[in-house]
C-alpha atoms as a PDB file:
ATOM      1  CA  UNK A   1      -0.043   0.032  -0.013  1.00  0.00           C
ATOM      2  CA  UNK A   2       3.027   2.324   0.184  1.00  0.00           C
ATOM      3  CA  UNK A   3       2.425   3.136  -3.491  1.00  0.00           C
ATOM      4  CA  UNK A   4      -1.028   4.821  -3.126  1.00  0.00           C
ATOM      5  CA  UNK A   5      -0.770   8.338  -4.307  1.00  0.00           C
ATOM      6  CA  UNK A   6      -2.351  11.114  -2.316  1.00  0.00           C
ATOM      7  CA  UNK A   7      -5.055  13.169  -3.400  1.00  0.00           C
ATOM      8  CA  UNK A   8      -4.228  17.005  -3.468  1.00  0.00           C
ATOM      9  CA  UNK A   9      -7.222  19.329  -2.249  1.00  0.00           C
ATOM     10  CA  UNK A  10      -6.694  22.663  -3.168  1.00  0.00           C
ATOM     11  CA  UNK A  11      -9.406  24.846  -1.234  1.00  0.00           C
ATOM     12  CA  UNK A  12      -9.704  27.866   0.731  1.00  0.00           C
ATOM     13  CA  UNK A  13     -13.209  27.530   1.878  1.00  0.00           C
ATOM     14  CA  UNK A  14     -13.103  25.551   5.384  1.00  0.00           C
ATOM     15  CA  UNK A  15     -16.822  24.244   5.181  1.00  0.00           C
ATOM     16  CA  UNK A  16     -15.831  22.818   1.711  1.00  0.00           C
ATOM     17  CA  UNK A  17     -12.618  21.327   3.108  1.00  0.00           C
ATOM     18  CA  UNK A  18     -14.519  19.684   5.852  1.00  0.00           C
ATOM     19  CA  UNK A  19     -17.256  18.218   3.603  1.00  0.00           C
ATOM     20  CA  UNK A  20     -14.630  17.109   1.172  1.00  0.00           C
ATOM     21  CA  UNK A  21     -12.560  15.136   3.818  1.00  0.00           C
ATOM     22  CA  UNK A  22     -15.754  13.449   5.202  1.00  0.00           C
ATOM     23  CA  UNK A  23     -16.765  12.326   1.550  1.00  0.00           C
ATOM     24  CA  UNK A  24     -13.412  10.954   0.937  1.00  0.00           C
ATOM     25  CA  UNK A  25     -13.495   9.191   4.483  1.00  0.00           C
ATOM     26  CA  UNK A  26     -16.603   7.607   3.831  1.00  0.00           C
ATOM     27  CA  UNK A  27     -15.290   6.381   0.494  1.00  0.00           C
ATOM     28  CA  UNK A  28     -12.913   4.403   2.383  1.00  0.00           C
ATOM     29  CA  UNK A  29      -9.994   5.416   0.258  1.00  0.00           C
ATOM     30  CA  UNK A  30      -6.698   4.715   1.629  1.00  0.00           C
ATOM     31  CA  UNK A  31      -5.051   7.575  -0.059  1.00  0.00           C
ATOM     32  CA  UNK A  32      -3.837  10.302   2.166  1.00  0.00           C
ATOM     33  CA  UNK A  33      -5.201  13.743   1.524  1.00  0.00           C
ATOM     34  CA  UNK A  34      -3.008  16.780   1.382  1.00  0.00           C
ATOM     35  CA  UNK A  35      -4.528  20.216   1.785  1.00  0.00           C
ATOM     36  CA  UNK A  36      -3.326  23.300   0.296  1.00  0.00           C
ATOM     37  CA  UNK A  37      -5.293  26.339   1.029  1.00  0.00           C
ATOM     38  CA  UNK A  38      -4.152  28.767  -1.727  1.00  0.00           C
ATOM     39  CA  UNK A  39      -2.789  28.528  -5.148  1.00  0.00           C
ATOM     40  CA  UNK A  40       0.813  29.467  -4.396  1.00  0.00           C
ATOM     41  CA  UNK A  41       0.887  26.581  -1.775  1.00  0.00           C
ATOM     42  CA  UNK A  42      -0.253  24.051  -4.243  1.00  0.00           C
ATOM     43  CA  UNK A  43       2.255  24.963  -6.925  1.00  0.00           C
ATOM     44  CA  UNK A  44       4.900  24.789  -4.033  1.00  0.00           C
ATOM     45  CA  UNK A  45       3.696  21.364  -3.496  1.00  0.00           C
ATOM     46  CA  UNK A  46       3.475  19.970  -6.895  1.00  0.00           C
ATOM     47  CA  UNK A  47       7.136  21.620  -7.598  1.00  0.00           C
ATOM     48  CA  UNK A  48       8.372  20.204  -4.287  1.00  0.00           C
ATOM     49  CA  UNK A  49       9.440  23.254  -3.371  1.00  0.00           C
ATOM     50  CA  UNK A  50       9.582  25.752  -0.249  1.00  0.00           C
ATOM     51  CA  UNK A  51       8.121  23.742   2.814  1.00  0.00           C
ATOM     52  CA  UNK A  52       7.322  20.843   0.552  1.00  0.00           C
ATOM     53  CA  UNK A  53      10.669  20.422  -0.848  1.00  0.00           C
ATOM     54  CA  UNK A  54      11.329  17.199   1.123  1.00  0.00           C
ATOM     55  CA  UNK A  55       7.986  15.502   0.296  1.00  0.00           C
ATOM     56  CA  UNK A  56       8.136  12.099  -1.697  1.00  0.00           C
ATOM     57  CA  UNK A  57       8.511  12.468  -5.208  1.00  0.00           C
ATOM     58  CA  UNK A  58       5.299  10.803  -6.173  1.00  0.00           C
ATOM     59  CA  UNK A  59       2.621  13.102  -7.792  1.00  0.00           C
ATOM     60  CA  UNK A  60      -0.706  13.073  -6.409  1.00  0.00           C
ATOM     61  CA  UNK A  61      -3.318  10.821  -7.854  1.00  0.00           C
ATOM     62  CA  UNK A  62      -5.410  13.628  -8.700  1.00  0.00           C
ATOM     63  CA  UNK A  63      -5.626  17.487  -7.794  1.00  0.00           C
ATOM     64  CA  UNK A  64      -9.167  18.688  -6.799  1.00  0.00           C
ATOM     65  CA  UNK A  65      -8.664  22.407  -7.611  1.00  0.00           C
ATOM     66  CA  UNK A  66     -11.058  25.177  -6.755  1.00  0.00           C
ATOM     67  CA  UNK A  67     -11.163  27.964  -9.047  1.00  0.00           C
ATOM     68  CA  UNK A  68     -11.339  31.115  -6.751  1.00  0.00           C
ATOM     69  CA  UNK A  69      -8.293  30.986  -4.561  1.00  0.00           C
ATOM     70  CA  UNK A  70      -6.176  33.602  -2.779  1.00  0.00           C
ATOM     71  CA  UNK A  71      -2.553  34.436  -3.871  1.00  0.00           C
ATOM     72  CA  UNK A  72      -2.660  32.293  -7.220  1.00  0.00           C
ATOM     73  CA  UNK A  73      -6.171  31.406  -8.839  1.00  0.00           C
ATOM     74  CA  UNK A  74      -7.038  27.882 -10.041  1.00  0.00           C
ATOM     75  CA  UNK A  75      -6.818  28.917 -13.527  1.00  0.00           C
ATOM     76  CA  UNK A  76      -3.268  30.108 -13.039  1.00  0.00           C
ATOM     77  CA  UNK A  77      -2.342  26.967 -11.141  1.00  0.00           C
ATOM     78  CA  UNK A  78      -3.789  24.965 -13.876  1.00  0.00           C
ATOM     79  CA  UNK A  79      -1.810  26.706 -16.607  1.00  0.00           C
ATOM     80  CA  UNK A  80       1.342  26.432 -14.691  1.00  0.00           C
ATOM     81  CA  UNK A  81       0.794  22.744 -14.075  1.00  0.00           C
ATOM     82  CA  UNK A  82      -0.263  21.917 -17.373  1.00  0.00           C
ATOM     83  CA  UNK A  83       2.502  23.913 -18.759  1.00  0.00           C
ATOM     84  CA  UNK A  84       5.263  22.139 -16.971  1.00  0.00           C
ATOM     85  CA  UNK A  85       6.550  19.007 -18.310  1.00  0.00           C
ATOM     86  CA  UNK A  86       7.517  17.756 -15.034  1.00  0.00           C
ATOM     87  CA  UNK A  87       3.766  18.139 -13.602  1.00  0.00           C
ATOM     88  CA  UNK A  88       1.469  18.014 -17.024  1.00  0.00           C
ATOM     89  CA  UNK A  89       0.562  14.412 -16.566  1.00  0.00           C
ATOM     90  CA  UNK A  90      -1.025  15.134 -13.056  1.00  0.00           C
ATOM     91  CA  UNK A  91      -4.857  15.005 -13.377  1.00  0.00           C
ATOM     92  CA  UNK A  92      -6.632  17.970 -12.290  1.00  0.00           C
ATOM     93  CA  UNK A  93     -10.344  18.542 -11.438  1.00  0.00           C
ATOM     94  CA  UNK A  94     -11.518  21.818 -11.484  1.00  0.00           C
ATOM     95  CA  UNK A  95     -14.050  21.550  -8.451  1.00  0.00           C
ATOM     96  CA  UNK A  96     -15.657  25.035  -8.258  1.00  0.00           C
ATOM     97  CA  UNK A  97     -19.112  26.632  -7.680  1.00  0.00           C
ATOM     98  CA  UNK A  98     -18.564  28.793 -10.681  1.00  0.00           C
ATOM     99  CA  UNK A  99     -21.074  28.367 -13.691  1.00  0.00           C
ATOM    100  CA  UNK A 100     -19.538  30.691 -15.687  1.00  0.00           C
ATOM    101  CA  UNK A 101     -19.091  29.433 -19.302  1.00  0.00           C
ATOM    102  CA  UNK A 102     -15.999  31.418 -19.740  1.00  0.00           C
ATOM    103  CA  UNK A 103     -14.458  29.389 -16.690  1.00  0.00           C
ATOM    104  CA  UNK A 104     -15.347  26.305 -18.237  1.00  0.00           C
ATOM    105  CA  UNK A 105     -13.902  26.947 -21.656  1.00  0.00           C
ATOM    106  CA  UNK A 106     -10.781  28.521 -20.375  1.00  0.00           C
ATOM    107  CA  UNK A 107     -10.136  25.450 -17.986  1.00  0.00           C
ATOM    108  CA  UNK A 108     -10.431  23.084 -20.898  1.00  0.00           C
ATOM    109  CA  UNK A 109      -8.144  25.207 -23.182  1.00  0.00           C
ATOM    110  CA  UNK A 110      -5.667  24.935 -20.453  1.00  0.00           C
ATOM    111  CA  UNK A 111      -5.833  21.298 -20.206  1.00  0.00           C
ATOM    112  CA  UNK A 112      -8.122  20.429 -17.267  1.00  0.00           C
ATOM    113  CA  UNK A 113      -9.010  16.703 -16.935  1.00  0.00           C
ATOM    114  CA  UNK A 114     -12.659  17.324 -15.725  1.00  0.00           C
ATOM    115  CA  UNK A 115     -14.702  20.361 -14.627  1.00  0.00           C
ATOM    116  CA  UNK A 116     -17.280  19.695 -11.856  1.00  0.00           C
ATOM    117  CA  UNK A 117     -19.586  22.288 -10.544  1.00  0.00           C
ATOM    118  CA  UNK A 118     -19.959  21.872  -6.834  1.00  0.00           C
ATOM    119  CA  UNK A 119     -23.615  20.749  -6.021  1.00  0.00           C
ATOM    120  CA  UNK A 120     -25.332  23.164  -3.870  1.00  0.00           C
ATOM    121  CA  UNK A 121     -27.225  20.503  -1.637  1.00  0.00           C
ATOM    122  CA  UNK A 122     -24.969  18.696   1.138  1.00  0.00           C
ATOM    123  CA  UNK A 123     -26.096  15.234  -0.038  1.00  0.00           C
ATOM    124  CA  UNK A 124     -25.276  15.954  -3.538  1.00  0.00           C
ATOM    125  CA  UNK A 125     -21.998  17.649  -2.947  1.00  0.00           C
ATOM    126  CA  UNK A 126     -21.081  14.586  -0.699  1.00  0.00           C
ATOM    127  CA  UNK A 127     -21.779  12.095  -3.388  1.00  0.00           C
ATOM    128  CA  UNK A 128     -19.974  14.076  -6.017  1.00  0.00           C
ATOM    129  CA  UNK A 129     -16.728  13.961  -3.991  1.00  0.00           C
ATOM    130  CA  UNK A 130     -17.186  10.177  -3.229  1.00  0.00           C
ATOM    131  CA  UNK A 131     -17.527   9.680  -7.094  1.00  0.00           C
ATOM    132  CA  UNK A 132     -14.439  11.853  -7.851  1.00  0.00           C
ATOM    133  CA  UNK A 133     -12.527  10.110  -5.228  1.00  0.00           C
ATOM    134  CA  UNK A 134     -13.104   6.437  -6.353  1.00  0.00           C
ATOM    135  CA  UNK A 135     -12.761   7.501 -10.044  1.00  0.00           C
ATOM    136  CA  UNK A 136      -9.374   9.333  -9.609  1.00  0.00           C
ATOM    137  CA  UNK A 137      -7.864   7.468  -6.849  1.00  0.00           C
ATOM    138  CA  UNK A 138      -8.992   3.792  -7.762  1.00  0.00           C
ATOM    139  CA  UNK A 139     -10.412   3.585 -11.186  1.00  0.00           C
ATOM    140  CA  UNK A 140      -8.384   5.688 -13.280  1.00  0.00           C
ATOM    141  CA  UNK A 141      -5.326   4.098 -14.593  1.00  0.00           C
ATOM    142  CA  UNK A 142      -2.560   6.811 -14.346  1.00  0.00           C
ATOM    143  CA  UNK A 143       0.152   7.141 -16.882  1.00  0.00           C
ATOM    144  CA  UNK A 144       3.727   5.303 -15.747  1.00  0.00           C
ATOM    145  CA  UNK A 145       6.139   7.234 -13.791  1.00  0.00           C
ATOM    146  CA  UNK A 146       7.570  10.091 -15.806  1.00  0.00           C
ATOM    147  CA  UNK A 147      11.101   8.689 -15.546  1.00  0.00           C
ATOM    148  CA  UNK A 148       9.672   5.646 -17.601  1.00  0.00           C
ATOM    149  CA  UNK A 149       8.625   7.819 -20.341  1.00  0.00           C
ATOM    150  CA  UNK A 150      10.545   7.956 -23.771  1.00  0.00           C
ATOM    151  CA  UNK A 151      12.078  11.044 -24.676  1.00  0.00           C
ATOM    152  CA  UNK A 152       9.268  11.811 -27.459  1.00  0.00           C
ATOM    153  CA  UNK A 153       6.718  11.654 -24.667  1.00  0.00           C
END
């Protein structure tokens, strides 16, 4: 079980963090959950910089990324991650309350793997998070470790 990849939750709303953690726990996923409360911290984590310089080299199974974040917003994080060859294969799910079509379009232009509008109701939000956790942490087949990729990949 040591090779289980963590789930990175990038969220600044304490209520959404609490609900997300409860839903993932109820899914009985064995993956650890790492929480970053702003976009700058998320980038440091993914790049293994600053306080995260000593973290294991393993990339997250998925990044659950809020759109509206302090310091560096979700779209900027998405652009930085997908624009960097070291991190572009990390799956990112934009998890947001935004229903703006421009946010949806821009997210896909930048390479998001999925765009999920946070359901307003507690039960629906809980179920959506459980489904996301199970899909990305258990069902999805990730690419091989980037050191195994050919020079053309």
